[in-house]
Every structure is written in C-alpha cells, then in structure tokens.
Coordinates of C-alpha atoms and ligand atoms in Angstrom, one line a residue:
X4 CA -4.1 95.4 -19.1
X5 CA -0.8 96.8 -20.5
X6 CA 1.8 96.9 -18.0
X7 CA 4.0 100.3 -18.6
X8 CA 7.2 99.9 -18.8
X9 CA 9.9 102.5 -17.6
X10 CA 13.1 102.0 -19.5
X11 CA 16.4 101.9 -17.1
X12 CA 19.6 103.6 -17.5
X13 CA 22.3 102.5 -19.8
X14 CA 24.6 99.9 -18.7
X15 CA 27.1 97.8 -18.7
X16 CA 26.3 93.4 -17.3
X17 CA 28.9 91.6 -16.8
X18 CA 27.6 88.3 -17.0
X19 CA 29.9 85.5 -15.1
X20 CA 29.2 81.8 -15.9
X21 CA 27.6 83.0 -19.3
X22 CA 27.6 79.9 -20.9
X23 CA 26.2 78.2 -18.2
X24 CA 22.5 76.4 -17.5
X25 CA 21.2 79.3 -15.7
X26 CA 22.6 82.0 -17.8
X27 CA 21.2 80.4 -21.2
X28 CA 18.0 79.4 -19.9
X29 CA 16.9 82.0 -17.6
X30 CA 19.2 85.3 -17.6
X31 CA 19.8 86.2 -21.2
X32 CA 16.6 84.9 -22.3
X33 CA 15.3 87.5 -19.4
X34 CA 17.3 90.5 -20.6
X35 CA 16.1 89.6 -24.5
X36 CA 12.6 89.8 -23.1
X37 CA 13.4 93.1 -21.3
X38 CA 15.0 94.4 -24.7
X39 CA 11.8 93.3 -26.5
X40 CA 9.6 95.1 -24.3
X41 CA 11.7 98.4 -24.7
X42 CA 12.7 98.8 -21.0
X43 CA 16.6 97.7 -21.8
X44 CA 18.0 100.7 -23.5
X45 CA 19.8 100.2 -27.1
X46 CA 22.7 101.4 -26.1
X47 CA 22.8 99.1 -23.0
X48 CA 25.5 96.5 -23.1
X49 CA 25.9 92.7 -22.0
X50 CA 29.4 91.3 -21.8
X51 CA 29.0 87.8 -21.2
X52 CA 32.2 85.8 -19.5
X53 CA 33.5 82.2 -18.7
X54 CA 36.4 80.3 -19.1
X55 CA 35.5 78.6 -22.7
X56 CA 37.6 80.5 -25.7
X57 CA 35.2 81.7 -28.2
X58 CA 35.0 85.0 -29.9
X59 CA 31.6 87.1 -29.8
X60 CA 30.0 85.8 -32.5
X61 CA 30.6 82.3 -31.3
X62 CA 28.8 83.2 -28.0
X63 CA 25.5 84.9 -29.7
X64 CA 25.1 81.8 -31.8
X65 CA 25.0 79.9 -28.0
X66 CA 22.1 82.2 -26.9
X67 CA 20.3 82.3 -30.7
X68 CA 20.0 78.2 -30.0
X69 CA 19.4 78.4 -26.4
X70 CA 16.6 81.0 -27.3
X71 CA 15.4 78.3 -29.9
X72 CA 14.9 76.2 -26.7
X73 CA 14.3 78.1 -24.0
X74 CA 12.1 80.9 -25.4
X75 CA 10.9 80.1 -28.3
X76 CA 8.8 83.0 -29.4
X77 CA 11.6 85.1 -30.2
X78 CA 11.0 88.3 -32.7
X79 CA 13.8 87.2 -35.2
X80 CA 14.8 91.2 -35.7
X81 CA 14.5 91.9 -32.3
X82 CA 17.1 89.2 -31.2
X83 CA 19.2 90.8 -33.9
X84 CA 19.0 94.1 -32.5
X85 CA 19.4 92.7 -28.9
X86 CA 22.2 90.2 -29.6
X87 CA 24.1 93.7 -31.4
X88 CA 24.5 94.5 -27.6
X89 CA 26.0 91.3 -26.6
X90 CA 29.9 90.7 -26.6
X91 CA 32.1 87.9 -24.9
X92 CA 35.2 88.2 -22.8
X93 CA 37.0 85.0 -21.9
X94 CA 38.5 85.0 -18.4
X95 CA 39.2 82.8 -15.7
X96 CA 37.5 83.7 -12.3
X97 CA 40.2 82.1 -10.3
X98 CA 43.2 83.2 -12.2
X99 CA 44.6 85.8 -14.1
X100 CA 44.0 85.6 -17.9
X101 CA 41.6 87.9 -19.2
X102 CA 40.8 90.4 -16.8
X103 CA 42.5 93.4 -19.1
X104 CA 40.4 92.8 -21.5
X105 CA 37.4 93.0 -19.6
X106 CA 38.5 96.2 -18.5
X107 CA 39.0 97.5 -21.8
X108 CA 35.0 96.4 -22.7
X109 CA 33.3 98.5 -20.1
X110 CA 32.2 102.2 -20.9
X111 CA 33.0 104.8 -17.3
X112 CA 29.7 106.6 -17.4
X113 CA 27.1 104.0 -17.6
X114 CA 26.0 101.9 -14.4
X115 CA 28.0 98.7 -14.2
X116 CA 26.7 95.4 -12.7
X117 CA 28.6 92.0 -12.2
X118 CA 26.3 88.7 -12.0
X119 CA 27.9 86.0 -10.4
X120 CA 26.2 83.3 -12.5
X121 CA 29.0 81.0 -11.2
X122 CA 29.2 78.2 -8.1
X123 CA 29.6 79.8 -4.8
X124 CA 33.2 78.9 -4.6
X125 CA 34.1 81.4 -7.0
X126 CA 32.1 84.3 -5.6
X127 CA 34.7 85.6 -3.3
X128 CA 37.8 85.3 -5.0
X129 CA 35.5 87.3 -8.4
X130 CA 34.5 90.2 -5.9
X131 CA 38.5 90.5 -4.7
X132 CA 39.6 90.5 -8.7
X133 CA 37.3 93.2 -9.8
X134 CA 38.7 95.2 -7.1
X135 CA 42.5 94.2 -7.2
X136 CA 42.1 95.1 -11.6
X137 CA 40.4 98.1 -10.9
X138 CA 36.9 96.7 -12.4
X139 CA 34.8 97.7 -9.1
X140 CA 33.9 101.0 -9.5
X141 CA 31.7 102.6 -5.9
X142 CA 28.9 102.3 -8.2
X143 CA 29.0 99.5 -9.1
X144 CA 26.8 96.0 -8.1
X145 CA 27.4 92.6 -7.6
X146 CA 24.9 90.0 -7.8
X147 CA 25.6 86.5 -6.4
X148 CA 23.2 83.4 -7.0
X149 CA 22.3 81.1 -4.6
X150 CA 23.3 79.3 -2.0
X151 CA 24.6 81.6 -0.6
X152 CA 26.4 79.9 2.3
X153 CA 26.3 76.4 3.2
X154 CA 25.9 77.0 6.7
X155 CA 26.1 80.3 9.1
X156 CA 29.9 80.4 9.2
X157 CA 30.3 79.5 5.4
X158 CA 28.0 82.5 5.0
X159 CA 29.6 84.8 7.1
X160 CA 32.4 83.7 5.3
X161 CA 30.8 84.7 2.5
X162 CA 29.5 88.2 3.5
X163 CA 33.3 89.1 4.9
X164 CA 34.7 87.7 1.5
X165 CA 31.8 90.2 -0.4
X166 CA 32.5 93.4 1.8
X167 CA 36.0 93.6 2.0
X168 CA 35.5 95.2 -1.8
X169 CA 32.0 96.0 -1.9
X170 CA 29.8 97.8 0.3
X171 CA 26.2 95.8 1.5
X172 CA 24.5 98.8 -0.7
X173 CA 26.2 97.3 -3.7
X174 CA 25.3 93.4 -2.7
X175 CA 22.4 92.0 -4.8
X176 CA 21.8 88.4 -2.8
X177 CA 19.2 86.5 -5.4
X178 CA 16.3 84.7 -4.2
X179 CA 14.3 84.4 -7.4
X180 CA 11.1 83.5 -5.2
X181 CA 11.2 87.8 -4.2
X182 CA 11.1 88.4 -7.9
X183 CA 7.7 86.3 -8.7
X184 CA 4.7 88.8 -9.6
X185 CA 2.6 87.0 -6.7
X186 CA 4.9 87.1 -4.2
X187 CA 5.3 91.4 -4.6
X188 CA 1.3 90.7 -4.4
X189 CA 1.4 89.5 -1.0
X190 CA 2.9 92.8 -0.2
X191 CA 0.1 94.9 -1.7
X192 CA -2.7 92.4 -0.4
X193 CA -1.4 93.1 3.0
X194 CA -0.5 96.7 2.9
X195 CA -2.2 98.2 0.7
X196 CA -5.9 97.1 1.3
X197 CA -7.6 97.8 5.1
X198 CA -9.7 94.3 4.3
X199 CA -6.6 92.0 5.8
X200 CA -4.4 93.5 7.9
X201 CA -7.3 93.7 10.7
X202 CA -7.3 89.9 10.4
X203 CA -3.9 89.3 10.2
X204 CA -2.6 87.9 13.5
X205 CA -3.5 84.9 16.0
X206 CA -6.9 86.6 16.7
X207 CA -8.2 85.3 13.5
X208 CA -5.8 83.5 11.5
X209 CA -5.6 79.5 13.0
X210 CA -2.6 78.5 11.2
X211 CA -0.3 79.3 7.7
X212 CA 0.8 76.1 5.3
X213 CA 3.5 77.1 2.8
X214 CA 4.2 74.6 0.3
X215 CA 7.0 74.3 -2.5
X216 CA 6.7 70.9 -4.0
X217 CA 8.3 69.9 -7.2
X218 CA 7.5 67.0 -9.5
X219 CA 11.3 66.9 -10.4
X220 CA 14.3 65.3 -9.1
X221 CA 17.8 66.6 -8.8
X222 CA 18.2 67.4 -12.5
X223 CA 22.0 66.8 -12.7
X224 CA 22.7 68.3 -9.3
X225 CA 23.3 65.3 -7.9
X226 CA 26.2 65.9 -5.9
X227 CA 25.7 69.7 -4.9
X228 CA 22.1 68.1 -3.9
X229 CA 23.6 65.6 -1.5
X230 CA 25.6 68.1 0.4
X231 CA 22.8 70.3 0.9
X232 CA 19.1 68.8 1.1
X233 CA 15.6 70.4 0.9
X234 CA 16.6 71.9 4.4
X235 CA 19.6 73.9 2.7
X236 CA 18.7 74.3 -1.0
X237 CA 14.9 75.3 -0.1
X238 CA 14.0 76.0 3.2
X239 CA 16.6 78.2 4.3
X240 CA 16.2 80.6 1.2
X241 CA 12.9 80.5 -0.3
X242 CA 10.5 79.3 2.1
X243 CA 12.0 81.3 4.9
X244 CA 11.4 84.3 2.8
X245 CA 7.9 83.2 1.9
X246 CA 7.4 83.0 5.8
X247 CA 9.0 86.4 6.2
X248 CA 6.5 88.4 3.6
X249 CA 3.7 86.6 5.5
X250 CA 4.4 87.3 8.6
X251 CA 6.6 90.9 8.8
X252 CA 5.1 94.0 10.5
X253 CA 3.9 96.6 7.9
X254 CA 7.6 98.4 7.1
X255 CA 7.1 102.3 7.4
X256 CA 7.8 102.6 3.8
X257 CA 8.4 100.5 0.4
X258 CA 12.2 100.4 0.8
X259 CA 14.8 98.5 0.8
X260 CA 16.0 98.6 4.0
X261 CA 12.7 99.2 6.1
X262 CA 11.0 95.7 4.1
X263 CA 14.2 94.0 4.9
X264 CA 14.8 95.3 8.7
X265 CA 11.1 93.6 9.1
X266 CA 12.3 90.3 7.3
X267 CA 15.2 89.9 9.9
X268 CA 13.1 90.8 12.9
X269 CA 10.6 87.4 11.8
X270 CA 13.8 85.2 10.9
X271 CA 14.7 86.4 14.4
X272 CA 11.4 85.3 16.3
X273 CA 11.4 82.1 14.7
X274 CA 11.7 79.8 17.9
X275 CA 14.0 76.3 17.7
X276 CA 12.0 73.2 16.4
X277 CA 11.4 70.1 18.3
X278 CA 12.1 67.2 16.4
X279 CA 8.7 65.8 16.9
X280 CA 7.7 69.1 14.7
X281 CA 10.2 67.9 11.8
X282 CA 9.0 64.7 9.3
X283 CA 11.8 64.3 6.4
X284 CA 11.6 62.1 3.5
X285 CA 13.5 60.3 0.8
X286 CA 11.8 59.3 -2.5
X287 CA 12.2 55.3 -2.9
X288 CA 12.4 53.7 -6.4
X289 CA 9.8 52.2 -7.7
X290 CA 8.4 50.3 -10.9
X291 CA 12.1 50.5 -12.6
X292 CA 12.9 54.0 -11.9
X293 CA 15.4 54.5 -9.8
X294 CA 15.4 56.3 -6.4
X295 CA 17.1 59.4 -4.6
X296 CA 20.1 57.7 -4.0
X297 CA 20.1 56.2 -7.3
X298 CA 20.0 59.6 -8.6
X299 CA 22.6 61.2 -6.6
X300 CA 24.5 58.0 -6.6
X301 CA 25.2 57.8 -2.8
X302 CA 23.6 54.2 -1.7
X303 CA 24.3 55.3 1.9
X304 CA 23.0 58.8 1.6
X305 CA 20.9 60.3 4.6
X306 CA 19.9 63.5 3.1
X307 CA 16.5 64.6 3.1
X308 CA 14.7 65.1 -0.7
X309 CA 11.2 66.0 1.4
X310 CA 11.3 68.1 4.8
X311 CA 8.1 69.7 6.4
X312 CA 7.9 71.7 9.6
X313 CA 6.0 73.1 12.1
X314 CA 7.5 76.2 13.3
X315 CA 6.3 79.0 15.6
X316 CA 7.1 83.1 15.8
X317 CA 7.5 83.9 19.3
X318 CA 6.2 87.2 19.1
X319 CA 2.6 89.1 20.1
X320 CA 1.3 88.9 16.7
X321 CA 2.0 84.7 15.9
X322 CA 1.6 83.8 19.2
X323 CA 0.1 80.3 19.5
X324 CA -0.3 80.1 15.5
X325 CA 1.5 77.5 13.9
X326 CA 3.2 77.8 10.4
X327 CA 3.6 74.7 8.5
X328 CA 6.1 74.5 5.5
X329 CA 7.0 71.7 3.3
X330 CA 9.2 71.1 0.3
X331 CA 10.0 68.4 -1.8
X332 CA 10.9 66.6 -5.0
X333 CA 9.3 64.1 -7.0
X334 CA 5.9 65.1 -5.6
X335 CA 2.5 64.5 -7.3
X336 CA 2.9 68.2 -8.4
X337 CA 4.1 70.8 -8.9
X338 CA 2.9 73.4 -7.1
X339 CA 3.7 76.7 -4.6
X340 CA 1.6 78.5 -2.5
X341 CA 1.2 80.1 1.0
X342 CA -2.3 79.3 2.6
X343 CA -3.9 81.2 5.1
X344 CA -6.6 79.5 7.4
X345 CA -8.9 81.8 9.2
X346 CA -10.0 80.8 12.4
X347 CA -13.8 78.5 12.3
X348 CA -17.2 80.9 12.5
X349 CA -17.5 80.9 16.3
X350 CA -21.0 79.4 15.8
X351 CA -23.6 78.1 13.5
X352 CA -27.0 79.8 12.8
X353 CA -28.0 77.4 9.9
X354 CA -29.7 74.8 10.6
X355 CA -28.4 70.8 9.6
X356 CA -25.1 72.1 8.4
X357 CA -22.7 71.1 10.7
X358 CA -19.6 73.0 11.8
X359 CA -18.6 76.1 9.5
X360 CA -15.2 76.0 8.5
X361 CA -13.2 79.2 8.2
X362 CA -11.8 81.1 5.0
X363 CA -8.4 80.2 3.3
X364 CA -6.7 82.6 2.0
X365 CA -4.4 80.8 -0.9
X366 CA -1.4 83.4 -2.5
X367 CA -0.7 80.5 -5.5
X368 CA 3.3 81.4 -6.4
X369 CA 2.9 78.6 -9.6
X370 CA 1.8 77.5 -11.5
X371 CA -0.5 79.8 -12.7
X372 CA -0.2 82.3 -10.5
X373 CA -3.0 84.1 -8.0
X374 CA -5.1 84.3 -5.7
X375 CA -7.9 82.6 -3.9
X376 CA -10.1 82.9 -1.4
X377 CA -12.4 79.6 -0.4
X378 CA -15.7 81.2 1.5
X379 CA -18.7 79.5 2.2
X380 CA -22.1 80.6 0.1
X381 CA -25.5 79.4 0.1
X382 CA -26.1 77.0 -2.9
X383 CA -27.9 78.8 -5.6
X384 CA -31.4 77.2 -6.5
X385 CA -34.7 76.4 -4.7
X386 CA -35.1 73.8 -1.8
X387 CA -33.1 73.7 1.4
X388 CA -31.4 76.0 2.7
X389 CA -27.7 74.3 1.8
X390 CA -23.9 75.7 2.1
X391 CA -21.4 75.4 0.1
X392 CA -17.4 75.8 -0.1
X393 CA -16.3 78.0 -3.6
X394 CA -13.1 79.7 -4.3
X395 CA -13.2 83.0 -5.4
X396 CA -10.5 83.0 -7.8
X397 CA -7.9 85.7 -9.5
X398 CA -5.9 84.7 -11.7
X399 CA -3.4 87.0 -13.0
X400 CA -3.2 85.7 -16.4
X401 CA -6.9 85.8 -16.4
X402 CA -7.6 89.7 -14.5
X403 CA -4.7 91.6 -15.9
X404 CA -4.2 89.7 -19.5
X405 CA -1.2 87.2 -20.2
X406 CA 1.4 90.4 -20.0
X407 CA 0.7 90.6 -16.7
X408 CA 1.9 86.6 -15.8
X409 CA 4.6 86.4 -18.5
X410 CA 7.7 88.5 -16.7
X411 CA 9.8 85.5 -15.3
X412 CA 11.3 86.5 -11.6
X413 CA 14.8 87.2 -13.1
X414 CA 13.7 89.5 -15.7
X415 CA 12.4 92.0 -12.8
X416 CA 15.5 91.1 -10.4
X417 CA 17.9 92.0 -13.2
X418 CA 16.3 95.1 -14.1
X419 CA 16.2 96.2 -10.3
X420 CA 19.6 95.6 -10.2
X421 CA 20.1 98.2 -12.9
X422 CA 18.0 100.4 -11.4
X423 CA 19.8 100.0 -7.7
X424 CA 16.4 99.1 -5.7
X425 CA 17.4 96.4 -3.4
X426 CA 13.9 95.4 -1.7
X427 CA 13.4 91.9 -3.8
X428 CA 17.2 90.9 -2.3
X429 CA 18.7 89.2 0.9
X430 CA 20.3 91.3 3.2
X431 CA 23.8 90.1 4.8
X432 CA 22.1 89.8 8.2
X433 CA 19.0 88.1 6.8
X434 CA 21.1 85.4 5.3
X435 CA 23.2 85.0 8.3
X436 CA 20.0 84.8 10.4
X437 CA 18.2 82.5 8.6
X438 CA 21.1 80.1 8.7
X439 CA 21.8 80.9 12.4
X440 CA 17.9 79.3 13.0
X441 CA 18.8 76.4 10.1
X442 CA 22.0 75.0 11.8
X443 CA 20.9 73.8 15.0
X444 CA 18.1 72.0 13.2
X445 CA 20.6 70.2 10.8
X446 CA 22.7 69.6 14.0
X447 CA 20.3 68.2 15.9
X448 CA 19.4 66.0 13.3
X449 CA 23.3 64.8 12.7
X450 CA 23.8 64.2 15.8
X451 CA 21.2 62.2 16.8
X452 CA 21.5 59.5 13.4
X453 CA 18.4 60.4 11.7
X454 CA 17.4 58.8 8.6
X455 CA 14.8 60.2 6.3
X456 CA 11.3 58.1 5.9
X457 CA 11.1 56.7 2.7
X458 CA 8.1 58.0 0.3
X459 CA 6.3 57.0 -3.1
X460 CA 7.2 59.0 -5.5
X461 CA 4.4 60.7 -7.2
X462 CA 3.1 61.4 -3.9
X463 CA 2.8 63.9 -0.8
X464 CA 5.6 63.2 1.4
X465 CA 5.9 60.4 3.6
X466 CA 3.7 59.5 6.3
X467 CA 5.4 61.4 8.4
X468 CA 4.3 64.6 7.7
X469 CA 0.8 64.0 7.4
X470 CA 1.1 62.7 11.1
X471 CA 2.7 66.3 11.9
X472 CA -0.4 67.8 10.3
X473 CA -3.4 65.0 11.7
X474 CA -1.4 65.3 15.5
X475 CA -2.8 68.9 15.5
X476 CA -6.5 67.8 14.3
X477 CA -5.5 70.0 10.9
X478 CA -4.8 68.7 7.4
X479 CA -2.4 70.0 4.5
X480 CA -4.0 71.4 1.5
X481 CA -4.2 68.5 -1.0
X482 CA -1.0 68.8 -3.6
X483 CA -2.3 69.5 -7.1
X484 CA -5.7 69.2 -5.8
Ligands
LIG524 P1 26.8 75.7 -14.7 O1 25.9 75.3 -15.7 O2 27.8 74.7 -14.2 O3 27.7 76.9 -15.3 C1 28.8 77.4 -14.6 C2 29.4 78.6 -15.4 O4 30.5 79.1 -14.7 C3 29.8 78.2 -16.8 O5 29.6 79.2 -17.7 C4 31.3 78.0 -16.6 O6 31.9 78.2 -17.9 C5 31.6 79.1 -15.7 N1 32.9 78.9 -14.9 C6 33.1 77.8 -14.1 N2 34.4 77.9 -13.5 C7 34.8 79.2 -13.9 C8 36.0 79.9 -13.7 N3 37.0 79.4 -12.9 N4 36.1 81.1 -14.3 C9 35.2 81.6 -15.1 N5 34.0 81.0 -15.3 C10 33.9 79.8 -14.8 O7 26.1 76.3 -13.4 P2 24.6 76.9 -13.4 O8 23.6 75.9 -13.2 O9 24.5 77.9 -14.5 O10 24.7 77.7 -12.0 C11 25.4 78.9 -11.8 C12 25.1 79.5 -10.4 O11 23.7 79.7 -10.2 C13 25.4 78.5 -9.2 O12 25.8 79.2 -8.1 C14 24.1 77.8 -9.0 O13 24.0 77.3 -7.6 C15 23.2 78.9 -9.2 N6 21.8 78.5 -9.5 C16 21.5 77.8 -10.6 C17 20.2 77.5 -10.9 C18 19.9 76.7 -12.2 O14 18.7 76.5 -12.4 N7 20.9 76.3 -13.0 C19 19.2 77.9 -10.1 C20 19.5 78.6 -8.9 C21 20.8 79.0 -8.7 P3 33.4 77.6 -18.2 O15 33.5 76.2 -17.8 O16 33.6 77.9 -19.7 O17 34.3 78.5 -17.5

C-alpha cells in the first residue's frame, strides 16, 4: 500500500544541538526522508545551530557522513537537493554570540519552529533568548526533548521557564513513543472498530503487561543515567503514556486537546504503589564484562537499570484490573509491547482439554511492529478433538508493504510540528501529573535505603519481578519469546 503523502507548508527549523547524537542520527536523517518522499517543500528551510564554528558547507558534510552511517540508502541527488535547504548558524544557547545572525536567516512569512535538540538545562534560558532577540514570533513553536523535568518541581520549573515566552499551544513536549505507527494504531483499534471497545474494561479484560526492555546499556549516558534511573528516563515518559492510550476514555474527537484531557484524567487515577508492588533491578557483571556500576562508574550507585510495577486506576472502568509495566536494560531482548489478557472462557465444553485460557491481545511497538491476537482453535487434521493456542498476526511491514513500517517516530513528530497538530505531544499538565504520581514512589524508595536486586544480564529482570507477577497466580509474557 502506498501511503499518500500531504506536503506541509513552507518553513523555517531551527535546529538547536545540530551537531549533536540525536540531531545526526535521528532528526536530519528524518527530515531527508521527509524531503525524499516529497512531503517537505523545496523551498522549506533547515538552519541547523550549536556552539561549534563551522560555516554551512562544513555542517552538510556532518550530515552527508552521518547519512553514510545512519541511513544509508540515501538517493545521492536527493541529498543534494535536500542538503541545498540546509544552512548553519553558530550561536551559543547560554550567551550572547550569534543570535543576530540567526535572525537575519529566517524568512517572516513562512511557519517557524525551534527544536530544542539540546540538554534540558538549556531549554529555558533558549525559550527567554528567542523572545528577548525578537526570534519568537506568536506563531511560532518550540519543541523540547526529553526529560523533561527531573522531578515535579524541576518540571514545573520547566513549564513556568517555557510559558513566560511561549504560549502551551506553541509547546511541542516530545515523547517519541506517540510518534510510532503502532502506537497511533492503538488509537484506531480502539476507536475506530465496535469489535474492542465492548471488551474493554474489568468485565473482560484480567490484566494489561506493558513491556519496554532493551538489550543495551547506558550507551555513554552514564552519568545523566545515574541521576535518573528506568523510573525517570522510562517510566515516567513513555510507559506512562503507553498506559494512558490503553486505558483513556474514547476523547469526543481526534484532537489535540480532547486526546490529551483523557491522558491526564488516567495519569490522574493512577493510585500510589505499595512497595511490595515495585521489584527494581541492577544488571551485575559477568564473564569479564563489566556491570551497571562499572558502566556508569559509581561503585556505590543505588539506581535502578530494571523497574517493574503493578499499578492500579482507581476508576469504574480499571477497577480491580491490574497493569503491570516493566522496563529495563541489558535484557535478553529487545522488545516493546502492550499485552492485553482477556479474562478465561467461563467454562469448558470440550472434553480432556483442561482449563481454556483467554485471548491476548499483543500491540508489538518493536521490533517489527503489529499486532497480535493469540486465540484458541481446534487443531486442523483427523483424530481427537484437540485445541490449540495460534497467533493471528499483522504485521505492518507484512499487510501494508515496507512503506508503511519505514517512517521512524521523529519523522511524523517533526512534520506535525510543522503542521501545528499537537495530539502525539505532552501536555504541561500531563507532565506535571505524571511526575506528581512518580515522586512519591522515588521518595519512598529514598527514604527507606532500598537497593536494587542484582540480575544476569542477558535476562528478564531479577527475581524479583517474576515474584510480583507468580504472587498474583499470572506470568509475564516471555521476553523475545
Ligand atoms: P549531545 O550529543 O550531547 O549534543 C548536544 C548538542 O547541543 C550539540 O550539538 C552541542 O554542540 C549543543 N550544545 C551544547 N551546549 C550548547 C550551548 N550552550 N549552546 C548551543 N548549543 C549547545 O546530546 P544528544 O544526545 O543529541 O541529546 C540532545 C537532547 O535530546 C537532550 O536533551 C537529550 O536528553 C535528548 N534525547 C537524546 C536522545 C538520543 O538518543 N541521543 C534520545 C532522547 C532524548 P556544541 O557543543 O557545538 O555547542
């Protein structure tokens, strides 16, 4: 299936931190694909910005070798074409050098966006530049990476620091997790086919598992890593948004506001977790390679690499239905996904089968992503009458053809940006809420000394969290199984 593509207006990006890691590797090879596929206008233009001194053509030859690397299948010509919108602007975020003549490179009729491709630190005192040198126009957007916030006062911090020269309807908070094709799909499923949405609450559904496990470590992050944990750098954001699309009301409409009114009312029902419900872990080193505090170099460190939870939604429709997330590095795969477990078949008609178990319903975020649904069928073939478990499986890739799995997350964020549709992005309030549920959970663990279990690497977790799962007579899904 061809997906159709609906060019945007022209613009002008101002790329921040454009010579960074996630600039080279993920944003400009994003906005060359856009180019490519003819939904970035030719008379769009990206200014890319950072403190190095370099001149433009210095700067293309950085993304020409990071495309080399990074996405490889370039169309030679069309990188030429694309790169003849690309200029650099030298200027230094926390001073005062430069800023002229950035001014002098954007166009007054086009939209304008800033990306904050740059640490948190810096995302204040960028928004209060661009407004003091006359660069914010009420128009304009800002888009800020994560974290946003370190905890609910840093992020309220953070929102103050943000509106005092932008308004919320020009603040693009990124969770790249909203711009994944399966994760839009879990909107559709739900709302826009009658089969679910019946079955969707504790009635039928016995409990949700969302799982984000990664086979790396923290990748040169060390130190940002320590401070933080899977509890900050995972939970807070992505899987708490993960939760949120699975378990929001139907919004009255597709917009921005009405999805994301429904996002805070689930962060807002999500009751305090015991720390009986909470099993964190710290990958130990093994066979010569060194552990998580090898890797973050802090012998003494306490911080979490692994985290899973059992959490419950006091509300009528989660009542009694547990949701079970889990994140962590170094695992035996990686793998994402939100599974649904229907409740068991209430009773069993066939004969020497045992107990039915229920349908999964399994929204697979990567890789490869899709969906499945495990149901129980009658063996083909003569003889007994015998059951059998079989996934009934959609892959994108496989469905819709390879167009339809290739658009990486911040190819679609950018270009929503551009167009000024702020579903796929955090809210102020949703930020501050989620953190307002994340703190006391951190706190409680401060304060009473606790130390992460220790766990293999290459495996699920520690023991620990298969205890939260086996307490509750359930089991996790099997990573990479
Ligand atoms: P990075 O590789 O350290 O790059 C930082 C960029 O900021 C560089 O271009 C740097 O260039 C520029 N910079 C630093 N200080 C500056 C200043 N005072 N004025 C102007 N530019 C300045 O960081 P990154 O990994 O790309 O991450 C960028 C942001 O994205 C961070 O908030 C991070 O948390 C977030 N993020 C990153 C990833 C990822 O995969 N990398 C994933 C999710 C979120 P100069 O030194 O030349 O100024």
């Amino acid at each position: 299936m061809v997906s159709r593509v609906i060019p945007v207006n022209p613009f002008d990006l101002v790329l921040f931190g454009a010579t960074g890691d996630l600039a080279q590797r993920k944003i400009l090879p994003g906005l060359y694909h856009r180019f490519e596929v003819g939904q970035m206008p030719e008379d769009a233009c990206i200014i890319g910005s950072a403190r190095s001194d370099m001149d433009s053509d210095a700067f293309r030859d950085q993304i020409r070798a990071s495309m080399a690397e990074f996405a490889p299948e370039f169309k030679k010509d069309v990188l030429d074409r694309f790169l003849d919108r690309v200029s650099y602007v030298s200027v230094d975020a926390s001073g005062d050098a430069g800023w002229s003549d950035l001014a002098k490179a954007l166009r007054p009729d086009v939209v304008r966006a800033f990306y904050l491709s740059v640490g948190p630190s810096l995302f204040s005192g960028i928004a209060h530049r661009l407004n003091e040198h006359g660069l914010a126009t009420p128009d304009s957007r800002i888009v800020v990476e994560k974290p946003f916030g370190h905890d609910l006062a840093s992020a309220k911090a953070l929102n103050e620091g943000l509106r005092a020269c932008f308004k919320e309807h020009q603040i693009y908070r990124i969770d790249h997790y909203l711009g994944k094709e399966t994760v839009q799909n879990l909107m559709a499923l739900r709302f826009a086919n009658s089969l679910f949405e019946p079955l969707w609450n504790s009635t039928h559904i016995d409990h949700v598992q969302i799982t984000v496990a990664e086979t790396v470590s923290v990748e040169g992050r060390g130190s940002y890593y320590d401070q933080s944990g899977a509890m900050r750098d995972m939970v807070q954001n992505h899987l708490v948004q993960l939760l949120c699309l699975t378990a929001m009301e139907p919004p009255s409409k597709f917009a921005p506001n009405a999805v994301r009114d429904e996002k805070v009312k689930v962060i807002e029902a999500l009751d305090p977790v015991e720390p009986k419900d909470i099993a964190r872990g710290q990958y130990r080193a093994e066979h010569g390679q060194g552990g998580y505090v090898d890797h973050v170099g802090n012998p003494a460190s306490r911080t979490e690499s692994f985290i899973a939870l059992k959490v419950h939604l006091g509300n009528w429709r989660w009542a009694g239905v547990p949701f079970y997330l889990r994140t962590g590095k170094r695992l035996r795969a990686r793998e994402s996904e939100i599974a649904v477990f229907f409740r068991d078949p209430p009773h069993t008609i066939f004969p020497n089968v045992g107990p039915l178990h229920g349908n999964v319903l399994v929204i697979r975020l990567q890789p490869d992503e899709g969906i499945i649904l495990r149901t129980t069928i009658k063996d083909p073939g003569p003889g007994g009458f015998r059951l059998s478990d079989v996934a009934l499986d959609m892959s994108f890739a496989d469905a819709l053809g390879v167009e339809a799995s290739a658009p990486d997350a911040y190819e679609r964020l950018v270009m929503d940006v551009i167009r000024g549709d702020q579903t796929l992005f955090m809210r102020g309030d949703e930020a501050e809420a989620a953190w307002a549920w994340v703190d006391p959970i951190i706190q409680g663990w401060e304060d009473r000394g606790d130390r992460p279990a220790r766990y293999d690497q290459g495996s699920s977790g520690p023991e620990e969290a298969l205890m939260l799962m086996h307490r509750d007579g359930r089991r996790w899904r099997q990573i990479g199984g």
